[in-house]
JSON list of C-alpha atoms in Angstrom, two decimals:
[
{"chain": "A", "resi": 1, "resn": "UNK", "atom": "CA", "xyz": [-28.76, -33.45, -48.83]},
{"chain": "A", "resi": 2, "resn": "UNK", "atom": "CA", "xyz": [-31.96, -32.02, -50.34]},
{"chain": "A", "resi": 3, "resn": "UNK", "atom": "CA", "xyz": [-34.10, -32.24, -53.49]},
{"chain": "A", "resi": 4, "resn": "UNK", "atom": "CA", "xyz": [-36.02, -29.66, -54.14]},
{"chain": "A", "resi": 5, "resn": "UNK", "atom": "CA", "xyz": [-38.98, -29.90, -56.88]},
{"chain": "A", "resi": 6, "resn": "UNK", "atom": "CA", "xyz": [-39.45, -26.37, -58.37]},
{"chain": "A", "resi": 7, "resn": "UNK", "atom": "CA", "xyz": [-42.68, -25.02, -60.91]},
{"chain": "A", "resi": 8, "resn": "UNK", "atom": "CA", "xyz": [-43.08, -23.71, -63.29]},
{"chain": "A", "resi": 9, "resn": "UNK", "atom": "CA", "xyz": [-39.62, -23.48, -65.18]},
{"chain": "A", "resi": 10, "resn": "UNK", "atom": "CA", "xyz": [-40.68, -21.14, -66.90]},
{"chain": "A", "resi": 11, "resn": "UNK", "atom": "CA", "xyz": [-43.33, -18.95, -68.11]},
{"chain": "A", "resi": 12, "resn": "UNK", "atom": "CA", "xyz": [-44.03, -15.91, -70.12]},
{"chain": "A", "resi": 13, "resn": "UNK", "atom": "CA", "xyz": [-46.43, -13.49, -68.97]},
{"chain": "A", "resi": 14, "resn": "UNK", "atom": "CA", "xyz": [-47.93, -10.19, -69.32]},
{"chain": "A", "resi": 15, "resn": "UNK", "atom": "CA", "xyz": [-47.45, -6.54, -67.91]},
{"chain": "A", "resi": 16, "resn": "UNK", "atom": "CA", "xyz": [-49.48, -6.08, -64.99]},
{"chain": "A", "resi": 17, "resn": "UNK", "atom": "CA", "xyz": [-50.18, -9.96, -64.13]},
{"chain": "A", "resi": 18, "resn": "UNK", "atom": "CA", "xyz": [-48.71, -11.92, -61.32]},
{"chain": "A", "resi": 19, "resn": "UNK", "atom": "CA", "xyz": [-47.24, -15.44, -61.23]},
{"chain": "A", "resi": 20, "resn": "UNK", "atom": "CA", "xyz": [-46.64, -17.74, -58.10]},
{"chain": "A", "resi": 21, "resn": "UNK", "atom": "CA", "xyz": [-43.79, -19.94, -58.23]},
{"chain": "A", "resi": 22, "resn": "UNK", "atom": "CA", "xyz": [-43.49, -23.60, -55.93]},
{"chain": "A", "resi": 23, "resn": "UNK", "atom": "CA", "xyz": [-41.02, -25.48, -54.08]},
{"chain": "A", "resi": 24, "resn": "UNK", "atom": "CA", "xyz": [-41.15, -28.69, -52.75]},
{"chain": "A", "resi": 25, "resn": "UNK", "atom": "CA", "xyz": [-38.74, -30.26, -51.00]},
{"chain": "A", "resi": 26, "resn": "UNK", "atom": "CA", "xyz": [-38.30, -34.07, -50.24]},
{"chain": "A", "resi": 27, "resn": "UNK", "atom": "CA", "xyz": [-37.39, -33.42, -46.49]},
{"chain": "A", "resi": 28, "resn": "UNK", "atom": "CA", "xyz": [-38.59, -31.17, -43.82]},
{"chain": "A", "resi": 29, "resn": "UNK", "atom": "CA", "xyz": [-36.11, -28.13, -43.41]},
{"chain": "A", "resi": 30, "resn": "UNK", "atom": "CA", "xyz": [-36.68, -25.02, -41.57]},
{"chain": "A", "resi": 31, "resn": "UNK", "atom": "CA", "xyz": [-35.01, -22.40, -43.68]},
{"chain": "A", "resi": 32, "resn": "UNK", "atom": "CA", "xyz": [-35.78, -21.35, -47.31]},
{"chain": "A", "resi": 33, "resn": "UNK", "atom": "CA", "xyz": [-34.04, -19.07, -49.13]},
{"chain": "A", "resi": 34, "resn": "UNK", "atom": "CA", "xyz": [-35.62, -17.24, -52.71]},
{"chain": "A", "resi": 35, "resn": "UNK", "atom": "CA", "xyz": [-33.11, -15.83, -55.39]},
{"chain": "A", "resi": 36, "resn": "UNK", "atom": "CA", "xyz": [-33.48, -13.77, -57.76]},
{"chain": "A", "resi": 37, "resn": "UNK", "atom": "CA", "xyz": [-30.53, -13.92, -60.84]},
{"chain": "A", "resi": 38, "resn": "UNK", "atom": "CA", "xyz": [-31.29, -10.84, -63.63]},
{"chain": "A", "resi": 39, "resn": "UNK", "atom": "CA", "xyz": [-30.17, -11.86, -66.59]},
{"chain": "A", "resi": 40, "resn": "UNK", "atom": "CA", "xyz": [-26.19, -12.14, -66.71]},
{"chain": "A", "resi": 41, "resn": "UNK", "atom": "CA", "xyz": [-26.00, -11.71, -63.21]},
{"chain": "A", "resi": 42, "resn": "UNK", "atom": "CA", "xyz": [-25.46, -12.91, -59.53]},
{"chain": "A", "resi": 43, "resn": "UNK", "atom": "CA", "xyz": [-28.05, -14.15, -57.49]},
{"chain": "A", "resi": 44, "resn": "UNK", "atom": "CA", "xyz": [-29.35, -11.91, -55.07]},
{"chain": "A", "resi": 45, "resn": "UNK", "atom": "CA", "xyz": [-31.19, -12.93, -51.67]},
{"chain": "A", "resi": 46, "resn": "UNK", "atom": "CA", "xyz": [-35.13, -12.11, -52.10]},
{"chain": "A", "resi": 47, "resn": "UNK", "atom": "CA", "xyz": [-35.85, -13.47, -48.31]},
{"chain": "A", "resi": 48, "resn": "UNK", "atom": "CA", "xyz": [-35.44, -16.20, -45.96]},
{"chain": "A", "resi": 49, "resn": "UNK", "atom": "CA", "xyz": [-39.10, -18.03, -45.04]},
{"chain": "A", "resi": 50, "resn": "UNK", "atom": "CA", "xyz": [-39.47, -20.09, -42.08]},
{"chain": "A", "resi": 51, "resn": "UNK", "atom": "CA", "xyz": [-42.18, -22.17, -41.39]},
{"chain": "A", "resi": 52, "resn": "UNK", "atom": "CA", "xyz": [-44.86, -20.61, -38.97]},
{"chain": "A", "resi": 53, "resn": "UNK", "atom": "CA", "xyz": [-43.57, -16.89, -39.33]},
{"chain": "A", "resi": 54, "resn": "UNK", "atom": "CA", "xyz": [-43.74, -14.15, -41.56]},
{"chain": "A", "resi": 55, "resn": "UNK", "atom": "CA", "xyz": [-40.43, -14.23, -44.57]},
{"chain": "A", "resi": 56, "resn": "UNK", "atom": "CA", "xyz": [-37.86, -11.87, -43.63]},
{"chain": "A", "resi": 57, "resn": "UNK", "atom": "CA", "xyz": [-36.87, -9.69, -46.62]},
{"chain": "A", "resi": 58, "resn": "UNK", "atom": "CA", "xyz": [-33.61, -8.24, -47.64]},
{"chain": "A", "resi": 59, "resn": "UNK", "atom": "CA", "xyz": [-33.02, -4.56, -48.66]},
{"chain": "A", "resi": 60, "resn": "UNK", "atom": "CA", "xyz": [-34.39, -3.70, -51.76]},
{"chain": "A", "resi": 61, "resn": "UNK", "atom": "CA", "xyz": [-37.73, -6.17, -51.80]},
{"chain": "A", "resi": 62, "resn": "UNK", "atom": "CA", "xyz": [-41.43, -5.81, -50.22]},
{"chain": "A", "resi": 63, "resn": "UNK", "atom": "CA", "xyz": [-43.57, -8.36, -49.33]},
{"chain": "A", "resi": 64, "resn": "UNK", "atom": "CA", "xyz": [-46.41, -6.95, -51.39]},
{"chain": "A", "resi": 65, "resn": "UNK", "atom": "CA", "xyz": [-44.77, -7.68, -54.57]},
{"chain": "A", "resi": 66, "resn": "UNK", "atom": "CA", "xyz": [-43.02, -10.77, -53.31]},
{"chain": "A", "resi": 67, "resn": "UNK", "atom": "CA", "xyz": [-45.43, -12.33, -51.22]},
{"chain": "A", "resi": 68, "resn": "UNK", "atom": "CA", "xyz": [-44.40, -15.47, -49.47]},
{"chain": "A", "resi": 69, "resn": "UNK", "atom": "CA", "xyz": [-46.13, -18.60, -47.98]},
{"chain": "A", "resi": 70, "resn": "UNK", "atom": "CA", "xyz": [-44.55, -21.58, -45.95]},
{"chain": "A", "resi": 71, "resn": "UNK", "atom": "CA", "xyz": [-47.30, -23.50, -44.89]},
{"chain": "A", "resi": 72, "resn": "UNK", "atom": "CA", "xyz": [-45.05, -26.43, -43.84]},
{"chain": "A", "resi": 73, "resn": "UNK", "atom": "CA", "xyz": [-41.31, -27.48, -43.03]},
{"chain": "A", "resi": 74, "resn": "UNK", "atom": "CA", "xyz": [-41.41, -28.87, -46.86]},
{"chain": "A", "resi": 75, "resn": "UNK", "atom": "CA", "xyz": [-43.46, -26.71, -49.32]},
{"chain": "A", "resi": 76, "resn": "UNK", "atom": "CA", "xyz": [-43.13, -22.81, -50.16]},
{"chain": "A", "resi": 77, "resn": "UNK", "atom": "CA", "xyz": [-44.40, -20.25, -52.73]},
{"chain": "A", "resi": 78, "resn": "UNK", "atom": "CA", "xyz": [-43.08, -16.87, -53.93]},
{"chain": "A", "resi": 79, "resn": "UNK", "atom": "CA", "xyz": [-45.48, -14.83, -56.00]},
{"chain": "A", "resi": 80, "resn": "UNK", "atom": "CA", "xyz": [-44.03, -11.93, -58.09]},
{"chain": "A", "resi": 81, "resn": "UNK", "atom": "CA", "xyz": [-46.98, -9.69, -58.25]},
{"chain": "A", "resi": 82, "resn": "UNK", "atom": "CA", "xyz": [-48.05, -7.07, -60.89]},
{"chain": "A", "resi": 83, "resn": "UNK", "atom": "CA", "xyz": [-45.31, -7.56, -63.09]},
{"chain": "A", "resi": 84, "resn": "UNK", "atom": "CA", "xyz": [-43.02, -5.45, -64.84]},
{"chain": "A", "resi": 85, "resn": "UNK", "atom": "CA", "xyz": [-40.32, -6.77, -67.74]},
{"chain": "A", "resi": 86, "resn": "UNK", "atom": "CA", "xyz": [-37.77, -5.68, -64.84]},
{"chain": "A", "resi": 87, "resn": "UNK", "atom": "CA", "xyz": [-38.76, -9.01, -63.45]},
{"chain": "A", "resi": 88, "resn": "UNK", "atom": "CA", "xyz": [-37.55, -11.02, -65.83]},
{"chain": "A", "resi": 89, "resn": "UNK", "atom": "CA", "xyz": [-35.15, -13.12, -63.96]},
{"chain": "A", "resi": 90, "resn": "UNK", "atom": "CA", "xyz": [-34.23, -16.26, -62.80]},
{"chain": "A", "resi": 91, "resn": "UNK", "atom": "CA", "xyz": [-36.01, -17.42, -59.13]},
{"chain": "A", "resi": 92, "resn": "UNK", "atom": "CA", "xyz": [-34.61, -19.94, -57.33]},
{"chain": "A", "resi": 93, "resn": "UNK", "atom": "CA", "xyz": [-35.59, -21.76, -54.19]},
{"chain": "A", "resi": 94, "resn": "UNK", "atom": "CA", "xyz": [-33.03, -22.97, -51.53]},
{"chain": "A", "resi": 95, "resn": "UNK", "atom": "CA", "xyz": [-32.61, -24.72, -48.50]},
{"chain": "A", "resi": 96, "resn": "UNK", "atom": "CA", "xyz": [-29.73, -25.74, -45.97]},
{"chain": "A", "resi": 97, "resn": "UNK", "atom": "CA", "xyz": [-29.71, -28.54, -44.03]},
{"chain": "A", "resi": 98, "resn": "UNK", "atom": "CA", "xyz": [-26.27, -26.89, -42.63]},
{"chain": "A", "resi": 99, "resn": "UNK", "atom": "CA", "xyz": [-23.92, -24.86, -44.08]},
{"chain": "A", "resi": 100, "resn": "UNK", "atom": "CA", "xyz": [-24.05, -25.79, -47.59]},
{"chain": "A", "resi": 101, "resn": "UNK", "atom": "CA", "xyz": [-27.21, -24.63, -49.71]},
{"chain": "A", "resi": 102, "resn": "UNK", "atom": "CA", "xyz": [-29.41, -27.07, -52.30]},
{"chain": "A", "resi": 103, "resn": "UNK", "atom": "CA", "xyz": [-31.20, -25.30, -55.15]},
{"chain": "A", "resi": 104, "resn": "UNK", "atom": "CA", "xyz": [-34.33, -26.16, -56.92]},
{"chain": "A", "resi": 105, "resn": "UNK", "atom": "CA", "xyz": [-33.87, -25.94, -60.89]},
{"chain": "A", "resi": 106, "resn": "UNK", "atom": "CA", "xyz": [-35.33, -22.39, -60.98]},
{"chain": "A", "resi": 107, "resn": "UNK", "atom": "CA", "xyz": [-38.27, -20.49, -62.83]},
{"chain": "A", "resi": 108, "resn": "UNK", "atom": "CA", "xyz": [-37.13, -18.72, -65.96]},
{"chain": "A", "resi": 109, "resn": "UNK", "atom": "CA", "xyz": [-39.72, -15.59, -65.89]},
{"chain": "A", "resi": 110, "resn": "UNK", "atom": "CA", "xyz": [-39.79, -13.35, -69.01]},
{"chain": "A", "resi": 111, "resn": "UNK", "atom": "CA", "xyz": [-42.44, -10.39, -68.84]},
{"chain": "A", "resi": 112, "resn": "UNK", "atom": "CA", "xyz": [-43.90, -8.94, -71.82]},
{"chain": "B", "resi": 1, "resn": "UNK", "atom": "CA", "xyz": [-22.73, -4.10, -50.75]},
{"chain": "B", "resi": 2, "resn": "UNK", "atom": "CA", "xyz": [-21.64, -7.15, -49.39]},
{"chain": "B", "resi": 3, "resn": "UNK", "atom": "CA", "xyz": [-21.33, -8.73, -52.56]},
{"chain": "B", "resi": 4, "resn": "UNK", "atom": "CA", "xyz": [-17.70, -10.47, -53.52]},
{"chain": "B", "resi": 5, "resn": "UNK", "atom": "CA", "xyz": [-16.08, -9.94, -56.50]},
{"chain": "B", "resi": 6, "resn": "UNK", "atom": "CA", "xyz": [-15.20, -12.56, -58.98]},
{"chain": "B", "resi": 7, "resn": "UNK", "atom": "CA", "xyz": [-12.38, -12.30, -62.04]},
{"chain": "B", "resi": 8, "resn": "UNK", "atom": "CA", "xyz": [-12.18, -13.21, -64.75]},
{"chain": "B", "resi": 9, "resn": "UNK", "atom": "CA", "xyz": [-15.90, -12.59, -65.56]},
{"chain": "B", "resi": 10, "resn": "UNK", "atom": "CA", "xyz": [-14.92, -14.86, -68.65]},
{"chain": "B", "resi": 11, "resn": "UNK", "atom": "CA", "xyz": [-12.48, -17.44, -69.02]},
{"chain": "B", "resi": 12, "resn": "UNK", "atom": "CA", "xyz": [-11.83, -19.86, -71.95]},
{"chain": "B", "resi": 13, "resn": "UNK", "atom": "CA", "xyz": [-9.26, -22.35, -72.45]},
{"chain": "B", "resi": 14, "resn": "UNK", "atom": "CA", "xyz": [-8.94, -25.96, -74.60]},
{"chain": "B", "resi": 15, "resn": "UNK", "atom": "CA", "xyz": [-9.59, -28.83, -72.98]},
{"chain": "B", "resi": 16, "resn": "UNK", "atom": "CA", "xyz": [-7.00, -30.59, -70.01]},
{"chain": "B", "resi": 17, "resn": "UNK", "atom": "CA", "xyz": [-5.85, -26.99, -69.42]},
{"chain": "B", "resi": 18, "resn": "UNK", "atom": "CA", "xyz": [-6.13, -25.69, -66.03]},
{"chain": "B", "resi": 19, "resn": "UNK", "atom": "CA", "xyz": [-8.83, -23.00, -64.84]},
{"chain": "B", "resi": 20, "resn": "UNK", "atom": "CA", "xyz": [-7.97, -20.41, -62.15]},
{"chain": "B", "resi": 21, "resn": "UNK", "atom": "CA", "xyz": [-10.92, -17.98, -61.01]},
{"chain": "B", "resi": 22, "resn": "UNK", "atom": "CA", "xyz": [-10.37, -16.07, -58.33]},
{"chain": "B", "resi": 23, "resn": "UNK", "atom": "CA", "xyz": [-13.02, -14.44, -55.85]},
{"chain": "B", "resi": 24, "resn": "UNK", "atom": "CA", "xyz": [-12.68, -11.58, -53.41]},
{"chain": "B", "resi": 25, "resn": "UNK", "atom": "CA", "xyz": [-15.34, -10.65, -50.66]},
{"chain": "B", "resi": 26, "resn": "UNK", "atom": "CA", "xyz": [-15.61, -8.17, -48.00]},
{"chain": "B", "resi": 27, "resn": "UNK", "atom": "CA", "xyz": [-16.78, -9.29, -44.28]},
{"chain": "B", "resi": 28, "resn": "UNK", "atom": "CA", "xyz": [-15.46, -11.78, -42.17]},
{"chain": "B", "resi": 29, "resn": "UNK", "atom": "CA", "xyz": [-16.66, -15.20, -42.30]},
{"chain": "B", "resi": 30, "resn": "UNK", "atom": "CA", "xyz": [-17.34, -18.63, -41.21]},
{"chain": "B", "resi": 31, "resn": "UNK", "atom": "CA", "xyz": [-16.82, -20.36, -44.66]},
{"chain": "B", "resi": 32, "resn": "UNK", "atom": "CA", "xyz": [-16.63, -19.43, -48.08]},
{"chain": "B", "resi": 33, "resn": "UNK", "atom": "CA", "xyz": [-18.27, -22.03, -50.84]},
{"chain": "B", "resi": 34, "resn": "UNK", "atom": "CA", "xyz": [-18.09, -22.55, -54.45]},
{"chain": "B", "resi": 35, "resn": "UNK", "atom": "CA", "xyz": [-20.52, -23.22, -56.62]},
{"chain": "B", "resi": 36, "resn": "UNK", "atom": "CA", "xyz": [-21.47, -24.09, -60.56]},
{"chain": "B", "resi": 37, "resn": "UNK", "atom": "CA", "xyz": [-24.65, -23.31, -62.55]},
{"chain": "B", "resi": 38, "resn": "UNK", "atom": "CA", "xyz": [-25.19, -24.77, -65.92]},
{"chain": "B", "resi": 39, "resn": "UNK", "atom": "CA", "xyz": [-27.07, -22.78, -68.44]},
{"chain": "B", "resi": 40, "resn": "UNK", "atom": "CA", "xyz": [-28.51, -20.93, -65.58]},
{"chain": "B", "resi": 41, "resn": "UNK", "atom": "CA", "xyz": [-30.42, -23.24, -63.96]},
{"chain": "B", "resi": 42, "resn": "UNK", "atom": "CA", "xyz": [-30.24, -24.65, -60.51]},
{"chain": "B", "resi": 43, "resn": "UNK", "atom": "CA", "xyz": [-26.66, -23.98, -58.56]},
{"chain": "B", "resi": 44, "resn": "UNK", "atom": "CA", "xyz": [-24.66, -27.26, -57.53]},
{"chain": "B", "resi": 45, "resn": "UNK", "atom": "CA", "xyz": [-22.72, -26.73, -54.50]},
{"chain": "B", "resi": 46, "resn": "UNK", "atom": "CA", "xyz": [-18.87, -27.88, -55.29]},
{"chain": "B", "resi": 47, "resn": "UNK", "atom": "CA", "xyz": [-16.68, -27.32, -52.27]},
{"chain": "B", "resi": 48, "resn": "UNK", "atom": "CA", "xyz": [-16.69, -25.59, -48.57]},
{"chain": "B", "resi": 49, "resn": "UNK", "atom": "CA", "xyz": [-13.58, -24.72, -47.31]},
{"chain": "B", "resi": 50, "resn": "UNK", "atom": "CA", "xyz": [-13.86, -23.09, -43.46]},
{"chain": "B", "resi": 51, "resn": "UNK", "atom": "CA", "xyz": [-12.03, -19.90, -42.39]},
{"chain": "B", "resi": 52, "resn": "UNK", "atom": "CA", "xyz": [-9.55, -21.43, -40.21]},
{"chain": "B", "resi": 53, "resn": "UNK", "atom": "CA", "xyz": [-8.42, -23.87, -43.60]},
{"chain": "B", "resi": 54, "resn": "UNK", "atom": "CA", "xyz": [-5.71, -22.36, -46.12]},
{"chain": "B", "resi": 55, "resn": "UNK", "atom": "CA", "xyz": [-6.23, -24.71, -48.87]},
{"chain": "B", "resi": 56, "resn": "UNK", "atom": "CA", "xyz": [-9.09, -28.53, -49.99]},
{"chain": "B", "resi": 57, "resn": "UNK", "atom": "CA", "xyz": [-9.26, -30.48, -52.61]},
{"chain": "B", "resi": 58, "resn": "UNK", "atom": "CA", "xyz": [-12.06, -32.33, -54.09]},
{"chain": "B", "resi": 59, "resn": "UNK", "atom": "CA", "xyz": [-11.00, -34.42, -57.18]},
{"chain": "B", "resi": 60, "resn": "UNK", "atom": "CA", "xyz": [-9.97, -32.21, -60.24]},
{"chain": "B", "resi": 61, "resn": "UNK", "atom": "CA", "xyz": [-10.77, -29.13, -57.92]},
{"chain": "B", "resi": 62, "resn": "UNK", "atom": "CA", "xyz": [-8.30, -27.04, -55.40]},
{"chain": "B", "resi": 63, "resn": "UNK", "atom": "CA", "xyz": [-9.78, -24.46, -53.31]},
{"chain": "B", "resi": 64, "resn": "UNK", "atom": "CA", "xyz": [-7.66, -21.82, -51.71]},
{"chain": "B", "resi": 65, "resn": "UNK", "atom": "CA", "xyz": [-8.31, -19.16, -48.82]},
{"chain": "B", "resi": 66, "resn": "UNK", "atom": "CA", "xyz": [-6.48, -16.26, -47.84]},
{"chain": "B", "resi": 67, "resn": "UNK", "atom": "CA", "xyz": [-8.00, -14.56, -45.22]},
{"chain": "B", "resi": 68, "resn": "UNK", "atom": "CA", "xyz": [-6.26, -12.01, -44.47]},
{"chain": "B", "resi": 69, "resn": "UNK", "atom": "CA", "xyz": [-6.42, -10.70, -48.04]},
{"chain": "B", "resi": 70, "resn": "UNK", "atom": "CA", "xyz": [-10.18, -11.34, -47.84]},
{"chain": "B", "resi": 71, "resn": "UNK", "atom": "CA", "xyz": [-9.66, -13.93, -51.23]},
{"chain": "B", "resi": 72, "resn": "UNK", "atom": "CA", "xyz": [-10.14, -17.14, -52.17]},
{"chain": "B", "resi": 73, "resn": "UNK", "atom": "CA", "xyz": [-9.74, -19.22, -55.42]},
{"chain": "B", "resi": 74, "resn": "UNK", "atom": "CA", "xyz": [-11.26, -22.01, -57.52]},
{"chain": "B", "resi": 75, "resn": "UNK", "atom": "CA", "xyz": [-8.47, -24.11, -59.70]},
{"chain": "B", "resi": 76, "resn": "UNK", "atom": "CA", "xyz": [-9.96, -26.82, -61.60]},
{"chain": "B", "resi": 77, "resn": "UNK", "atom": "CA", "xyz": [-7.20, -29.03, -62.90]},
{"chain": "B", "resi": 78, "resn": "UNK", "atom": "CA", "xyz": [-7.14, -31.10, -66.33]},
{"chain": "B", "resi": 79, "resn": "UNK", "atom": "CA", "xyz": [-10.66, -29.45, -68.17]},
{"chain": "B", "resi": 80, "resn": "UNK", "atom": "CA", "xyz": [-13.29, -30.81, -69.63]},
{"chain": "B", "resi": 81, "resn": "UNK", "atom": "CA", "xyz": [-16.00, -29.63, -72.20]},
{"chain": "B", "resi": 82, "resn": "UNK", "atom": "CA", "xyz": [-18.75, -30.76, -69.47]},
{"chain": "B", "resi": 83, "resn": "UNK", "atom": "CA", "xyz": [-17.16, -28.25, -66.62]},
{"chain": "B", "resi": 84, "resn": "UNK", "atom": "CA", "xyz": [-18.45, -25.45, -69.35]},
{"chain": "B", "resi": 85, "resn": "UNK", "atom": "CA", "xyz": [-20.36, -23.36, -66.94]},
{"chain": "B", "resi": 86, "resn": "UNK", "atom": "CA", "xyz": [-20.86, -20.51, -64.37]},
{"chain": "B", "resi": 87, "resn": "UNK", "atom": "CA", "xyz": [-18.71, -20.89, -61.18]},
{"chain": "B", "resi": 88, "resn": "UNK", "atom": "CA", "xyz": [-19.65, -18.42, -58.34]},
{"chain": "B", "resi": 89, "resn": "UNK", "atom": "CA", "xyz": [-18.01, -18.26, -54.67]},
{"chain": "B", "resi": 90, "resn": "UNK", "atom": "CA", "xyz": [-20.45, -17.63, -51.86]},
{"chain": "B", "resi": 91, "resn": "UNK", "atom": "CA", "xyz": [-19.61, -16.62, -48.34]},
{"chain": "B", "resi": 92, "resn": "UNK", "atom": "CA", "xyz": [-21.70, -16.76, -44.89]},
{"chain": "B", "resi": 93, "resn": "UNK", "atom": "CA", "xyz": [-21.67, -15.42, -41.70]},
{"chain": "B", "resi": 94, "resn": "UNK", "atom": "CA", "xyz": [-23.06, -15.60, -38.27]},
{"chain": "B", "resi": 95, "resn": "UNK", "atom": "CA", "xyz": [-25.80, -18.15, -38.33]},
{"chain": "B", "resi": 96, "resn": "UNK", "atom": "CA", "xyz": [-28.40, -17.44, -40.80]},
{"chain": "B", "resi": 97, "resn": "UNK", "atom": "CA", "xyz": [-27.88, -19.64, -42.79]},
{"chain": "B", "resi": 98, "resn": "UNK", "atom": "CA", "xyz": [-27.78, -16.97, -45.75]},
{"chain": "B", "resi": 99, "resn": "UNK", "atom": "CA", "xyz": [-25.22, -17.04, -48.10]},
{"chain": "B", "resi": 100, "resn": "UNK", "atom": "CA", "xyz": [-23.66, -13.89, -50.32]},
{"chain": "B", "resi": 101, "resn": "UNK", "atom": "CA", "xyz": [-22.93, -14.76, -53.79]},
{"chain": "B", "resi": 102, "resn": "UNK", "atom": "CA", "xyz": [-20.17, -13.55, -56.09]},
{"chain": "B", "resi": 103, "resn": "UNK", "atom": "CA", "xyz": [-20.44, -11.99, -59.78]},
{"chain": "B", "resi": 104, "resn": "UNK", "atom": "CA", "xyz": [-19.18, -15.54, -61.33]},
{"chain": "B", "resi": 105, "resn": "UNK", "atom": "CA", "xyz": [-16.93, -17.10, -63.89]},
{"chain": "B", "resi": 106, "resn": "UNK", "atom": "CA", "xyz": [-18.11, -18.22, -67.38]},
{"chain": "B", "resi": 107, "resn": "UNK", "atom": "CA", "xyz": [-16.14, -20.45, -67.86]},
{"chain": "B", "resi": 108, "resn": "UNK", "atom": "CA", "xyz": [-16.17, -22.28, -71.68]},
{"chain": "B", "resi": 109, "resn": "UNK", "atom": "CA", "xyz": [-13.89, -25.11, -72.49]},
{"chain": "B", "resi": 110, "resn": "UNK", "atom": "CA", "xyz": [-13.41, -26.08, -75.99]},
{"chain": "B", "resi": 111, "resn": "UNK", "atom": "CA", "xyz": [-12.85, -29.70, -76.93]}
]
């Protein structure tokens, strides 16, 4: 199993602004997942970040406004850059130490 | 889209009734998983039942698989106000480690 520290829960911020969001986890996995759940809805795969390469991204999302660091096999960031209220959402991190997948509380954005 | 399908997108029932949801998806794969979220927070993985298995329990829940329809479903037996949440099914593939999730369930129970 995993347990995974996530920050901020939540936040409110402004048009135009950007907001990073951490994960910490209390063991050293290689794969990290980030989520995105729109209000009401599923969660939908952001990208998967490895440690010591560049975060492959799913259809639909850009690195330059989703940014992504994994500096190490237990810490990553997601930054949601120049914000829109379409980003309000739910981010979650992830990891697998297998098949199953352990999620960090998530980061309740709301853009004004 | 890959994504499954989940019904009912809403379910509520009294408390010690049984819950059915039911979850449909659209590849082949290795396993298919089920999991809750409470007032949209963090998920909580609940059960993995592999592709080659027709049926696993795990206390009050029963997981069933039907591949060949491409469907699986969640039954949680004997309810409880405290299993009020969001149930979704999530399927993988290959070795990515990436998982697909499903629309989800609200389910309420009433005490």
């Amino acid at each position: 199993s995993a347990v995974i520290s996530q920050k901020p829960s939540r936040d409110i911020c402004q048009r135009g602004t950007s907001l990073t969001i951490q994960c910490q986890v209390d063991s050293q996995v290689t794969m990290m997942f980030w989520y995105r759940q729109q209000p009401g809805q599923s969660l939908t795969l952001i990208a998967t970040a490895n440690q010591g390469s560049e975060a492959t991204y799913e259809s639909g999302f850009v690195i330059d406004k989703f940014p992504i660091s994994r500096p190490n096999l237990t810490f990553s960031t997601l930054t949601v850059s120049n914000m829109s209220p379409e980003d309000s959402s739910i981010y979650l991190c992830s990891v697998t130490t297998g098949e199953k997948l352990f999620f960090g509380s998530g980061t309740q954005l709301s853009v004004l | 889209s890959q994504q499954g399908e989940e019904d009912p997108q809403a379910l509520s029932i009294q408390e010690g009734e049984n819950a059915t949801m039911n979850c449909s998806y659209k590849t082949s794969i290795n396993n298919l998983q089920w999991y809750r979220q409470n007032s949209g927070r963090g998920l909580v993985h609940l059960i993995l039942i592999r592709s080659n298995e027709r049926e696993k329990h795990s206390g009050r829940l029963r997981v069933t698989l039907d591949t060949s329809k491409k469907s699986s479903s969640l039954l949680i037996t004997a309810s409880r106000a405290a299993d009020t949440a969001s149930y979704f099914c999530a399927h993988g593939s290959g070795n990515t480690g990436k998982l697909i999730f499903g629309q989800g369930t609200t389910l309420q129970v009433k005490p």
